[in-house]
Amino acid sequence: MDLQLKGKVVSVCGPDEAILDACRQALKAEGAVIASPTSDGAYPLADAVVAVGGVNPGSDLLEISDPDDLYAAWDDMTNAVSAYRSALPQMLEHKWGRFVWVGSAQAKSVDAEADELAAVTSLGMLGLNKVITGEVGSNGITANAVLRGGVATDEDVANAVTFLCSQGAAYLSGITITVDGGAGSGIF
Amino acid sequence: MDYGISGRVAIVSGGSRGIGKAIATTFAHEGAKVVIASRTQSNLEETLAELEEIAPGRVHGIAASMTDPESVKRVVAESRDRFGPISIAISNVIGHVIDAAKEGSGPGAGTFEGMETESYREEFTQLMISSWALARECVPDMKAQHWGRICNIGSGVAREPSTHLPHLLPNVVRPPVAGMHRLMAARLATHGITVNNILTGSILTERNRSYWVWLAKERNITVAEATQDMTNRIPLGRFGEPSEMAALVAFLCSDQAGMVTGQSIPVGGGGSAHL
C-alpha cells in the first residue's frame, strides 16, 4: 500500500524517546522526512505533527499531594498543543495536514493498572481533536489519536500513527484508534 | 422517599447561585447540614439567608476561591469544625473567563488557532484542580465513615465536544475532568464512596441568559430568536430548571444510588446524541 507520505515533513515530539524513535522509523520507511524540535525548543513547520504524551506508570490522582504534579502532566500536553499551533499556518496554506496524538487507552477504558495522569491528558487531547476537526477540518486537516494499552509494542503504535498520517486516512478525523490487543472492555 | 441524606454534612462549591444554589436548597430540604462556598460575599449572604429559612442552624457559608488547594483545605476544615465529618462533596466551579468584558460570550470562548496555552492552564485550574482538591480533602472523612458521595457538575461537552460554538477550553478540559471522576470511582469503590459526574446540558441559568444576549448581538438577531434557536436543539423542547439538575444530584447522593458510580450522566432534555 502506498501511503503517499513520500516527501511529507513530519514533526515528531514528546517525552517518550522509545516510541518517538519507532514512529520516526515507520514514517521514514514510507518516505516521510522527519523534523524534530530545534535546540532552542522551536517547533518546525510540518505537514504532519505526531505528539507523544508522557507516561507515569501507576500514577494515582488521589495519592498525588502536590498540585504541581498535575500541572506538570498538563504542561506536557500543552507542549503538544504548541507544536500543533506552530504547524497550523502552513497546513492551512497547503490545504493538507495531519495531527496525531499518542496517548493512553486508559482514557477510554479504566483498568487496575491505570496511569491516571496519562488518561487525563489524553482526554484533553481527544477533546482538542474534536475542536480542530470542527474548526479547520474543511482544509484537509485531520486530528486523531492512537491510544496504547495492553502490551502494545512501540512498533504496533507506530504503525497506527503512520496510517493516520497517510492519504488513505483523509476522511478520519476526531477519532481514536486503540492499540491494545483487545484488552479494553468498553464498547463505546 | 427518604434519601438518607438527613444529618449528613454536604459541601457545595459555587453554592450561592444557579445550579449550586439549587443543589444546596435541595440538600437543605432533605435535612442535610449544608456548607456553601462562593467567591462573592454578597451572593453568599443572600443565599445563606434563603437557606436559613429552610434549614435553621443547618447551613453555613464560606467566602473562598475553590480553585486554590490551600483555600479548599481551609473550607473543608472549617466545615468539619462546624458540622462534623464531610459525607457529600459537590464540585461546581465555572470555567475560565478569558475576557470578563465579554462574559456573555461564555467561559472558555476562543478558537484553536487563537488560544494561548496559558489559557488552557487557567481552565485546568478552574475545572480540574478545583474538583480534585475538594475530593482529595473530603475523602479521608468519607473513608472513615465508609460512606461518601462525590459529584461533579460537569458539562455535556465532556462526552460530545461542541463544535458549533467556538468554546475551545471546556471542550478540552471537561473530558479530563469526567475521566478523573471515573478513575476516582474505581479507586474509592471499596470504601463505600461513589463518584459521579453530571453532563450539564441546556439548563436555564443567569449565565445562559447572558449568553443568549451575546449570541443575539453576534448573529444580529433578537434575544427571543436566539433563545428559540437554542431551544429548538433540545428534544424535550425547553430548557431545564436548576432544580431538575439538583433532583439528579440528590438521587446520586442518596443511599438508594449506592451502586451507581463512575458515571457521567447528561441532564439536557435529551440533547445528548451519544448512546
Tab-separated table of C-alpha atoms in Angstrom:
chain	number	residue	atom	x	y	z
A	1	MET	CA	0.000	0.000	0.000
A	2	ASP	CA	1.377	3.392	-0.986
A	3	LEU	CA	0.584	5.615	1.982
A	4	GLN	CA	1.553	8.669	-0.115
A	5	LEU	CA	3.803	10.034	2.586
A	6	LYS	CA	6.832	10.479	0.337
A	7	GLY	CA	8.359	13.890	0.925
A	8	LYS	CA	5.833	14.866	3.623
A	9	VAL	CA	7.521	16.613	6.512
A	10	VAL	CA	6.510	15.098	9.837
A	11	SER	CA	7.357	16.709	13.157
A	12	VAL	CA	7.666	14.195	15.967
A	13	CYS	CA	7.697	15.402	19.555
A	14	GLY	CA	7.131	14.315	23.148
A	15	PRO	CA	8.913	12.993	26.187
A	16	ASP	CA	8.916	9.256	25.329
A	17	GLU	CA	12.061	8.614	23.241
A	18	ALA	CA	11.454	4.910	22.513
A	19	ILE	CA	8.077	5.465	20.914
A	20	LEU	CA	9.231	8.602	19.119
A	21	ASP	CA	12.005	6.567	17.564
A	22	ALA	CA	9.608	3.821	16.438
A	23	CYS	CA	7.388	6.483	14.823
A	24	ARG	CA	10.358	8.060	13.065
A	25	GLN	CA	11.440	4.691	11.661
A	26	ALA	CA	7.965	3.761	10.429
A	27	LEU	CA	7.374	7.161	8.836
A	28	LYS	CA	10.823	7.271	7.216
A	29	ALA	CA	10.209	3.844	5.721
A	30	GLU	CA	7.253	5.428	3.874
A	31	GLY	CA	9.455	8.227	2.546
A	32	ALA	CA	8.461	10.919	5.051
A	33	VAL	CA	11.034	13.489	6.143
A	34	ILE	CA	11.367	13.758	9.916
A	35	ALA	CA	11.631	17.138	11.577
A	36	SER	CA	12.252	17.470	15.297
A	37	PRO	CA	12.107	20.493	17.590
A	38	THR	CA	15.221	22.642	17.232
A	39	SER	CA	17.695	23.015	20.088
A	40	ASP	CA	16.096	26.324	21.129
A	41	GLY	CA	12.789	24.497	21.539
A	42	ALA	CA	11.050	25.996	18.489
A	43	TYR	CA	8.713	23.646	16.632
A	44	PRO	CA	9.394	23.131	12.926
A	45	LEU	CA	6.944	23.710	10.110
A	46	ALA	CA	5.495	20.391	9.087
A	47	ASP	CA	2.784	18.664	7.084
A	48	ALA	CA	2.064	16.352	9.996
A	49	VAL	CA	2.685	16.536	13.731
A	50	VAL	CA	2.940	13.407	15.840
A	51	ALA	CA	2.876	14.223	19.564
A	52	VAL	CA	3.504	11.553	22.153
A	53	GLY	CA	2.178	12.000	25.695
A	54	GLY	CA	4.214	11.416	28.819
A	55	VAL	CA	3.822	8.263	30.880
A	56	ASN	CA	3.745	7.942	34.657
A	57	PRO	CA	3.038	4.243	35.247
A	58	GLY	CA	0.706	3.651	38.181
A	59	SER	CA	0.024	7.356	38.767
A	60	ASP	CA	-2.932	7.746	41.160
A	61	LEU	CA	-4.673	11.125	41.261
A	62	LEU	CA	-5.851	10.696	44.837
A	63	GLU	CA	-2.349	9.826	46.028
A	64	ILE	CA	-0.842	12.935	44.463
A	65	SER	CA	-0.450	15.615	47.118
A	66	ASP	CA	1.243	18.395	45.171
A	67	PRO	CA	-0.884	20.109	42.507
A	68	ASP	CA	2.364	20.857	40.656
A	69	ASP	CA	2.485	17.175	39.689
A	70	LEU	CA	-0.853	17.619	37.937
A	71	TYR	CA	0.296	20.818	36.285
A	72	ALA	CA	3.492	19.117	35.055
A	73	ALA	CA	1.459	16.475	33.193
A	74	TRP	CA	-0.838	19.171	31.813
A	75	ASP	CA	2.118	21.244	30.610
A	76	ASP	CA	3.464	18.181	28.775
A	77	MET	CA	0.139	18.043	26.984
A	78	THR	CA	0.054	21.740	26.133
A	79	ASN	CA	3.551	21.397	24.650
A	80	ALA	CA	1.859	19.223	22.053
A	81	VAL	CA	-0.739	21.954	21.560
A	82	SER	CA	2.089	24.429	20.903
A	83	ALA	CA	3.622	22.086	18.328
A	84	TYR	CA	0.222	21.770	16.643
A	85	ARG	CA	-0.316	25.512	16.524
A	86	SER	CA	3.145	26.160	15.069
A	87	ALA	CA	2.400	23.821	12.194
A	88	LEU	CA	-1.138	25.036	11.528
A	89	PRO	CA	-0.499	28.095	9.284
A	90	GLN	CA	1.434	26.050	6.722
A	91	MET	CA	-1.171	23.282	6.797
A	92	LEU	CA	-3.887	25.844	6.116
A	93	GLU	CA	-1.833	27.176	3.216
A	94	HIS	CA	-1.235	23.701	1.771
A	95	LYS	CA	-4.787	22.520	2.485
A	96	TRP	CA	-3.325	19.356	3.950
A	97	GLY	CA	-2.353	18.407	7.457
A	98	ARG	CA	-2.282	15.596	9.988
A	99	PHE	CA	-2.230	15.778	13.770
A	100	VAL	CA	-1.759	12.531	15.659
A	101	TRP	CA	-1.666	12.279	19.431
A	102	VAL	CA	-0.259	9.152	21.028
A	103	GLY	CA	-1.829	8.688	24.437
A	104	SER	CA	-3.159	6.139	26.872
A	105	ALA	CA	-6.002	3.656	26.301
A	106	GLN	CA	-6.943	4.342	29.929
A	107	ALA	CA	-8.645	7.453	28.579
A	108	LYS	CA	-11.468	5.227	27.344
A	109	SER	CA	-11.374	2.079	29.442
A	110	VAL	CA	-10.231	2.011	33.042
A	111	ASP	CA	-8.282	-0.894	34.478
A	112	ALA	CA	-6.353	-1.547	37.650
A	113	GLU	CA	-3.033	-0.615	36.078
A	114	ALA	CA	-4.217	2.877	35.210
A	115	ASP	CA	-1.711	5.619	34.513
A	116	GLU	CA	-4.196	8.236	35.617
A	117	LEU	CA	-2.195	11.286	34.574
A	118	ALA	CA	-1.833	9.876	31.053
A	119	ALA	CA	-5.559	9.083	30.947
A	120	VAL	CA	-6.447	12.632	31.909
A	121	THR	CA	-4.109	14.377	29.461
A	122	SER	CA	-5.213	12.064	26.655
A	123	LEU	CA	-8.840	13.006	27.278
A	124	GLY	CA	-7.828	16.657	26.879
A	125	MET	CA	-6.322	15.883	23.509
A	126	LEU	CA	-9.391	13.895	22.412
A	127	GLY	CA	-11.455	16.996	23.149
A	128	LEU	CA	-8.991	19.168	21.259
A	129	ASN	CA	-9.094	16.816	18.266
A	130	LYS	CA	-12.831	17.428	18.001
A	131	VAL	CA	-12.259	21.177	18.165
A	132	ILE	CA	-9.592	21.080	15.459
A	133	THR	CA	-11.816	18.888	13.302
A	134	GLY	CA	-14.687	21.347	13.576
A	135	GLU	CA	-12.536	24.410	13.101
A	136	VAL	CA	-10.086	23.520	10.306
A	137	GLY	CA	-11.199	20.091	9.070
A	138	SER	CA	-12.569	21.509	5.829
A	139	ASN	CA	-8.994	22.487	4.913
A	140	GLY	CA	-7.911	18.862	4.523
A	141	ILE	CA	-6.550	18.798	8.048
A	142	THR	CA	-7.321	15.877	10.356
A	143	ALA	CA	-6.705	15.390	14.090
A	144	ASN	CA	-6.753	11.904	15.574
A	145	ALA	CA	-5.353	9.829	18.395
A	146	VAL	CA	-3.692	6.494	18.877
A	147	LEU	CA	-4.327	5.137	22.359
A	148	ARG	CA	-1.953	2.489	23.557
A	149	GLY	CA	-2.844	-0.166	26.059
A	150	GLY	CA	-2.360	-3.828	26.864
A	151	VAL	CA	1.171	-4.829	25.943
A	152	ALA	CA	1.302	-2.951	22.636
A	153	THR	CA	4.847	-2.558	21.356
A	154	ASP	CA	6.246	0.757	20.139
A	155	GLU	CA	6.081	-0.650	16.592
A	156	ASP	CA	2.381	-1.544	16.945
A	157	VAL	CA	1.696	2.024	17.902
A	158	ALA	CA	3.936	3.495	15.198
A	159	ASN	CA	2.065	1.524	12.526
A	160	ALA	CA	-1.258	3.067	13.563
A	161	VAL	CA	0.343	6.512	13.723
A	162	THR	CA	1.726	6.112	10.208
A	163	PHE	CA	-1.663	5.023	8.886
A	164	LEU	CA	-3.356	8.095	10.389
A	165	CYS	CA	-0.741	10.306	8.691
A	166	SER	CA	-1.424	8.686	5.334
A	167	GLN	CA	-3.529	9.894	2.426
A	168	GLY	CA	-5.914	6.961	2.913
A	169	ALA	CA	-6.880	8.295	6.360
A	170	ALA	CA	-8.120	11.588	4.892
A	171	TYR	CA	-11.754	11.029	5.941
A	172	LEU	CA	-10.928	10.107	9.518
A	173	SER	CA	-10.914	12.963	11.976
A	174	GLY	CA	-11.684	13.332	15.653
A	175	ILE	CA	-11.362	9.562	16.038
A	176	THR	CA	-9.211	7.277	18.143
A	177	ILE	CA	-7.558	4.016	17.220
A	178	THR	CA	-6.986	1.976	20.349
A	179	VAL	CA	-3.947	-0.280	20.020
A	180	ASP	CA	-4.289	-2.604	22.993
A	181	GLY	CA	-4.547	-6.120	21.634
A	182	GLY	CA	-8.214	-6.180	22.654
A	183	ALA	CA	-7.504	-5.512	26.338
A	184	GLY	CA	-10.054	-2.708	26.791
A	185	SER	CA	-13.551	-3.808	27.747
A	186	GLY	CA	-15.664	-0.806	26.692
A	187	ILE	CA	-17.840	-0.936	23.579
A	188	PHE	CA	-18.257	2.795	23.007
B	1	MET	CA	-38.683	8.682	49.657
B	2	ASP	CA	-36.100	9.043	52.395
B	3	TYR	CA	-32.795	9.540	50.621
B	4	GLY	CA	-30.801	9.005	53.808
B	5	ILE	CA	-29.149	12.389	53.412
B	6	SER	CA	-30.632	13.832	56.596
B	7	GLY	CA	-27.964	14.799	59.119
B	8	ARG	CA	-25.114	14.315	56.663
B	9	VAL	CA	-22.631	17.117	56.009
B	10	ALA	CA	-22.528	18.358	52.430
B	11	ILE	CA	-20.198	20.900	50.853
B	12	VAL	CA	-21.344	22.608	47.665
B	13	SER	CA	-18.809	24.788	45.869
B	14	GLY	CA	-20.243	27.569	43.746
B	15	GLY	CA	-23.250	27.174	46.003
B	16	SER	CA	-24.567	30.701	46.029
B	17	ARG	CA	-26.017	30.907	42.540
B	18	GLY	CA	-27.669	28.912	39.766
B	19	ILE	CA	-27.171	25.166	39.809
B	20	GLY	CA	-25.067	25.152	43.003
B	21	LYS	CA	-27.733	27.085	44.846
B	22	ALA	CA	-30.436	24.693	43.647
B	23	ILE	CA	-28.398	21.733	44.907
B	24	ALA	CA	-27.771	23.379	48.292
B	25	THR	CA	-31.502	24.127	48.568
B	26	THR	CA	-32.454	20.522	47.811
B	27	PHE	CA	-29.968	19.226	50.373
B	28	ALA	CA	-31.338	21.671	52.943
B	29	HIS	CA	-34.861	20.360	52.309
B	30	GLU	CA	-33.586	16.781	52.689
B	31	GLY	CA	-32.261	17.547	56.147
B	32	ALA	CA	-28.540	17.755	55.405
B	33	LYS	CA	-26.102	20.149	57.044
B	34	VAL	CA	-25.049	22.283	54.128
B	35	VAL	CA	-21.923	24.369	53.606
B	36	ILE	CA	-21.826	26.586	50.557
B	37	ALA	CA	-18.618	28.153	49.321
B	38	SER	CA	-18.546	31.053	46.943
B	39	ARG	CA	-16.098	33.754	45.900
B	40	THR	CA	-18.539	36.611	46.284
B	41	GLN	CA	-19.533	37.550	49.828
B	42	SER	CA	-22.719	39.391	48.823
B	43	ASN	CA	-24.114	36.445	46.827
B	44	LEU	CA	-23.188	34.182	49.690
B	45	GLU	CA	-25.067	36.215	52.299
B	46	GLU	CA	-28.174	36.485	50.177
B	47	THR	CA	-28.319	32.741	49.511
B	48	LEU	CA	-27.496	31.868	53.111
B	49	ALA	CA	-30.443	33.936	54.304
B	50	GLU	CA	-32.739	31.939	51.996
B	51	LEU	CA	-31.273	28.607	53.081
B	52	GLU	CA	-31.526	29.558	56.740
B	53	GLU	CA	-35.293	29.857	56.263
B	54	ILE	CA	-35.438	26.236	55.090
B	55	ALA	CA	-32.884	24.784	57.494
B	56	PRO	CA	-32.302	26.955	60.541
B	57	GLY	CA	-28.896	26.232	62.108
B	58	ARG	CA	-28.015	23.704	59.400
B	59	VAL	CA	-26.373	25.992	56.853
B	60	HIS	CA	-23.026	27.702	56.735
B	61	GLY	CA	-21.293	29.833	54.119
B	62	ILE	CA	-17.614	30.398	53.461
B	63	ALA	CA	-16.192	33.017	51.110
B	64	ALA	CA	-13.356	31.280	49.324
B	65	SER	CA	-11.866	30.546	45.945
B	66	MET	CA	-12.348	26.820	45.394
B	67	THR	CA	-9.648	26.708	42.718
B	68	ASP	CA	-6.818	27.128	45.220
B	69	PRO	CA	-5.996	23.833	47.001
B	70	GLU	CA	-4.943	25.656	50.187
B	71	SER	CA	-8.203	27.527	50.325
B	72	VAL	CA	-10.157	24.308	49.690
B	73	LYS	CA	-8.337	22.759	52.634
B	74	ARG	CA	-9.473	25.680	54.809
B	75	VAL	CA	-13.089	25.323	53.654
B	76	VAL	CA	-13.178	21.607	54.411
B	77	ALA	CA	-11.552	22.087	57.832
B	78	GLU	CA	-13.979	24.857	58.746
B	79	SER	CA	-16.961	22.781	57.595
B	80	ARG	CA	-15.786	19.829	59.672
B	81	ASP	CA	-15.318	22.026	62.748
B	82	ARG	CA	-18.769	23.418	62.321
B	83	PHE	CA	-20.839	20.332	61.481
B	84	GLY	CA	-18.638	17.196	61.673
B	85	PRO	CA	-17.106	14.854	59.090
B	86	ILE	CA	-17.927	15.510	55.448
B	87	SER	CA	-20.130	12.942	53.661
B	88	ILE	CA	-21.050	14.713	50.442
B	89	ALA	CA	-18.864	16.863	48.188
B	90	ILE	CA	-20.313	18.678	45.202
B	91	SER	CA	-17.859	20.451	42.939
B	92	ASN	CA	-19.452	23.195	40.907
B	93	VAL	CA	-16.900	25.679	39.576
B	94	ILE	CA	-17.263	27.587	36.327
B	95	GLY	CA	-14.655	27.670	33.603
B	96	HIS	CA	-12.037	30.322	32.983
B	97	VAL	CA	-13.462	33.574	31.684
B	98	ILE	CA	-10.819	34.946	29.344
B	99	ASP	CA	-12.281	38.379	28.824
B	100	ALA	CA	-14.632	39.411	31.610
B	101	ALA	CA	-15.928	42.288	29.492
B	102	LYS	CA	-17.201	39.683	27.061
B	103	GLU	CA	-18.532	37.337	29.703
B	104	GLY	CA	-21.684	36.825	27.709
B	105	SER	CA	-19.566	35.047	25.147
B	106	GLY	CA	-19.247	32.225	27.663
B	107	PRO	CA	-16.364	30.842	29.661
B	108	GLY	CA	-13.523	29.485	27.607
B	109	ALA	CA	-14.577	31.136	24.368
B	110	GLY	CA	-11.933	31.006	21.689
B	111	THR	CA	-10.507	29.003	18.824
B	112	PHE	CA	-7.671	26.522	18.468
B	113	GLU	CA	-5.905	28.908	16.136
B	114	GLY	CA	-6.021	31.796	18.579
B	115	MET	CA	-5.900	30.272	22.048
B	116	GLU	CA	-2.715	30.770	24.091
B	117	THR	CA	-1.513	27.753	26.077
B	118	GLU	CA	-1.635	29.780	29.291
B	119	SER	CA	-5.424	29.838	28.966
B	120	TYR	CA	-5.508	26.042	28.816
B	121	ARG	CA	-3.708	26.101	32.167
B	122	GLU	CA	-6.202	28.561	33.655
B	123	GLU	CA	-9.064	26.314	32.599
B	124	PHE	CA	-7.273	23.314	34.091
B	125	THR	CA	-7.057	25.217	37.383
B	126	GLN	CA	-10.734	26.184	37.314
B	127	LEU	CA	-12.187	22.806	36.463
B	128	MET	CA	-9.661	20.128	37.273
B	129	ILE	CA	-7.675	21.410	40.245
B	130	SER	CA	-10.854	22.612	41.990
B	131	SER	CA	-12.687	19.273	41.850
B	132	TRP	CA	-9.505	17.280	42.523
B	133	ALA	CA	-8.689	19.343	45.624
B	134	LEU	CA	-12.225	19.140	47.038
B	135	ALA	CA	-12.447	15.374	46.556
B	136	ARG	CA	-8.972	14.856	47.963
B	137	GLU	CA	-9.703	16.838	51.128
B	138	CYS	CA	-13.045	15.102	51.768
B	139	VAL	CA	-12.040	11.504	51.031
B	140	PRO	CA	-10.424	10.789	54.446
B	141	ASP	CA	-13.705	11.677	56.240
B	142	MET	CA	-15.686	9.538	53.782
B	143	LYS	CA	-13.334	6.578	54.171
B	144	ALA	CA	-13.638	6.818	57.960
B	145	GLN	CA	-17.458	6.679	57.672
B	146	HIS	CA	-17.346	4.071	54.909
B	147	TRP	CA	-19.883	6.260	53.140
B	148	GLY	CA	-19.317	9.110	50.750
B	149	ARG	CA	-20.775	10.818	47.725
B	150	ILE	CA	-18.692	12.866	45.342
B	151	CYS	CA	-20.421	14.539	42.441
B	152	ASN	CA	-19.009	16.944	39.893
B	153	ILE	CA	-21.126	19.389	37.966
B	154	GLY	CA	-19.529	18.994	34.575
B	155	SER	CA	-20.708	19.648	31.080
B	156	GLY	CA	-22.149	17.715	28.177
B	157	VAL	CA	-19.116	18.727	26.116
B	158	ALA	CA	-17.101	16.229	28.157
B	159	ARG	CA	-18.661	13.493	26.050
B	160	GLU	CA	-19.617	15.457	22.985
B	161	PRO	CA	-17.358	18.474	22.485
B	162	SER	CA	-19.311	21.315	20.979
B	163	THR	CA	-18.031	22.192	17.539
B	164	HIS	CA	-20.787	24.627	16.572
B	165	LEU	CA	-19.718	27.110	19.254
B	166	PRO	CA	-16.169	28.472	19.470
B	167	HIS	CA	-15.661	27.467	23.103
B	168	LEU	CA	-12.372	25.646	22.995
B	169	LEU	CA	-11.411	25.490	26.660
B	170	PRO	CA	-14.338	23.498	28.077
B	171	ASN	CA	-14.120	21.157	25.088
B	172	VAL	CA	-10.529	20.390	26.040
B	173	VAL	CA	-10.737	20.332	29.849
B	174	ARG	CA	-14.199	18.892	30.578
B	175	PRO	CA	-13.304	15.435	29.194
B	176	PRO	CA	-10.271	15.057	31.509
B	177	VAL	CA	-12.416	16.101	34.485
B	178	ALA	CA	-15.012	13.456	33.607
B	179	GLY	CA	-12.206	10.919	33.227
B	180	MET	CA	-10.728	11.858	36.583
B	181	HIS	CA	-14.040	11.145	38.288
B	182	ARG	CA	-14.302	7.778	36.544
B	183	LEU	CA	-10.805	6.928	37.774
B	184	MET	CA	-11.528	8.119	41.318
B	185	ALA	CA	-14.678	5.992	41.345
B	186	ALA	CA	-12.569	2.905	40.689
B	187	ARG	CA	-10.141	3.794	43.489
B	188	LEU	CA	-12.847	4.583	46.042
B	189	ALA	CA	-15.484	1.938	45.354
B	190	THR	CA	-14.318	-0.414	48.104
B	191	HIS	CA	-14.734	2.388	50.648
B	192	GLY	CA	-18.449	2.866	50.077
B	193	ILE	CA	-17.768	6.098	48.227
B	194	THR	CA	-19.443	6.797	44.896
B	195	VAL	CA	-18.126	9.309	42.391
B	196	ASN	CA	-20.233	10.630	39.546
B	197	ASN	CA	-20.226	13.437	37.052
B	198	ILE	CA	-23.123	15.418	35.617
B	199	LEU	CA	-23.055	16.290	31.945
B	200	THR	CA	-24.916	19.570	32.168
B	201	GLY	CA	-26.936	20.364	29.095
B	202	SER	CA	-29.400	23.136	28.452
B	203	ILE	CA	-30.249	24.460	31.898
B	204	LEU	CA	-31.834	27.835	32.486
B	205	THR	CA	-29.332	29.904	34.476
B	206	GLU	CA	-28.351	33.555	34.574
B	207	ARG	CA	-25.216	32.616	32.667
B	208	ASN	CA	-27.260	31.048	29.892
B	209	ARG	CA	-29.475	34.113	29.676
B	210	SER	CA	-26.467	36.424	29.320
B	211	TYR	CA	-25.117	34.056	26.694
B	212	TRP	CA	-28.272	34.449	24.588
B	213	VAL	CA	-27.924	38.215	24.744
B	214	TRP	CA	-24.383	37.877	23.437
B	215	LEU	CA	-25.425	35.371	20.774
B	216	ALA	CA	-28.216	37.651	19.570
B	217	LYS	CA	-25.753	40.523	19.163
B	218	GLU	CA	-23.218	38.249	17.475
B	219	ARG	CA	-25.727	36.928	14.923
B	220	ASN	CA	-27.640	40.170	14.622
B	221	ILE	CA	-30.918	38.575	15.681
B	222	THR	CA	-33.247	39.295	18.604
B	223	VAL	CA	-32.732	37.692	22.002
B	224	ALA	CA	-36.047	35.885	21.531
B	225	GLU	CA	-34.812	34.432	18.239
B	226	ALA	CA	-31.529	33.354	19.805
B	227	THR	CA	-33.407	31.722	22.660
B	228	GLN	CA	-35.723	29.949	20.228
B	229	ASP	CA	-32.780	28.753	18.150
B	230	MET	CA	-31.148	27.223	21.221
B	231	THR	CA	-34.463	25.757	22.407
B	232	ASN	CA	-35.068	24.114	19.026
B	233	ARG	CA	-31.967	21.999	19.576
B	234	ILE	CA	-33.469	20.380	22.672
B	235	PRO	CA	-35.655	17.307	22.028
B	236	LEU	CA	-37.830	17.981	25.074
B	237	GLY	CA	-38.460	21.454	23.677
B	238	ARG	CA	-37.479	23.522	26.692
B	239	PHE	CA	-34.586	24.466	28.911
B	240	GLY	CA	-34.293	22.634	32.206
B	241	GLU	CA	-34.593	24.243	35.612
B	242	PRO	CA	-31.614	24.182	38.023
B	243	SER	CA	-33.902	22.267	40.411
B	244	GLU	CA	-34.062	19.476	37.816
B	245	MET	CA	-30.264	19.175	37.960
B	246	ALA	CA	-30.482	19.174	41.739
B	247	ALA	CA	-33.006	16.322	41.642
B	248	LEU	CA	-30.493	14.036	39.928
B	249	VAL	CA	-27.639	15.143	42.173
B	250	ALA	CA	-29.732	14.439	45.285
B	251	PHE	CA	-30.581	10.980	43.972
B	252	LEU	CA	-26.909	10.237	43.232
B	253	CYS	CA	-26.082	11.292	46.796
B	254	SER	CA	-28.773	9.062	48.294
B	255	ASP	CA	-28.470	5.660	49.963
B	256	GLN	CA	-30.556	4.273	47.106
B	257	ALA	CA	-27.901	5.193	44.499
B	258	GLY	CA	-25.150	3.340	46.341
B	259	MET	CA	-24.422	1.115	43.323
B	260	VAL	CA	-24.226	3.986	40.831
B	261	THR	CA	-20.623	5.089	40.492
B	262	GLY	CA	-18.153	6.187	37.853
B	263	GLN	CA	-20.940	7.522	35.664
B	264	SER	CA	-21.268	10.643	33.569
B	265	ILE	CA	-24.959	11.380	33.260
B	266	PRO	CA	-26.472	14.018	30.979
B	267	VAL	CA	-29.204	16.387	32.166
B	268	GLY	CA	-30.164	18.118	28.966
B	269	GLY	CA	-33.667	17.264	27.868
B	270	GLY	CA	-32.453	14.538	25.509
B	271	GLY	CA	-29.947	16.801	23.781
B	272	SER	CA	-27.145	14.296	24.076
B	273	ALA	CA	-26.639	12.224	20.924
B	274	HIS	CA	-24.267	9.714	22.467
B	275	LEU	CA	-25.521	6.177	23.101
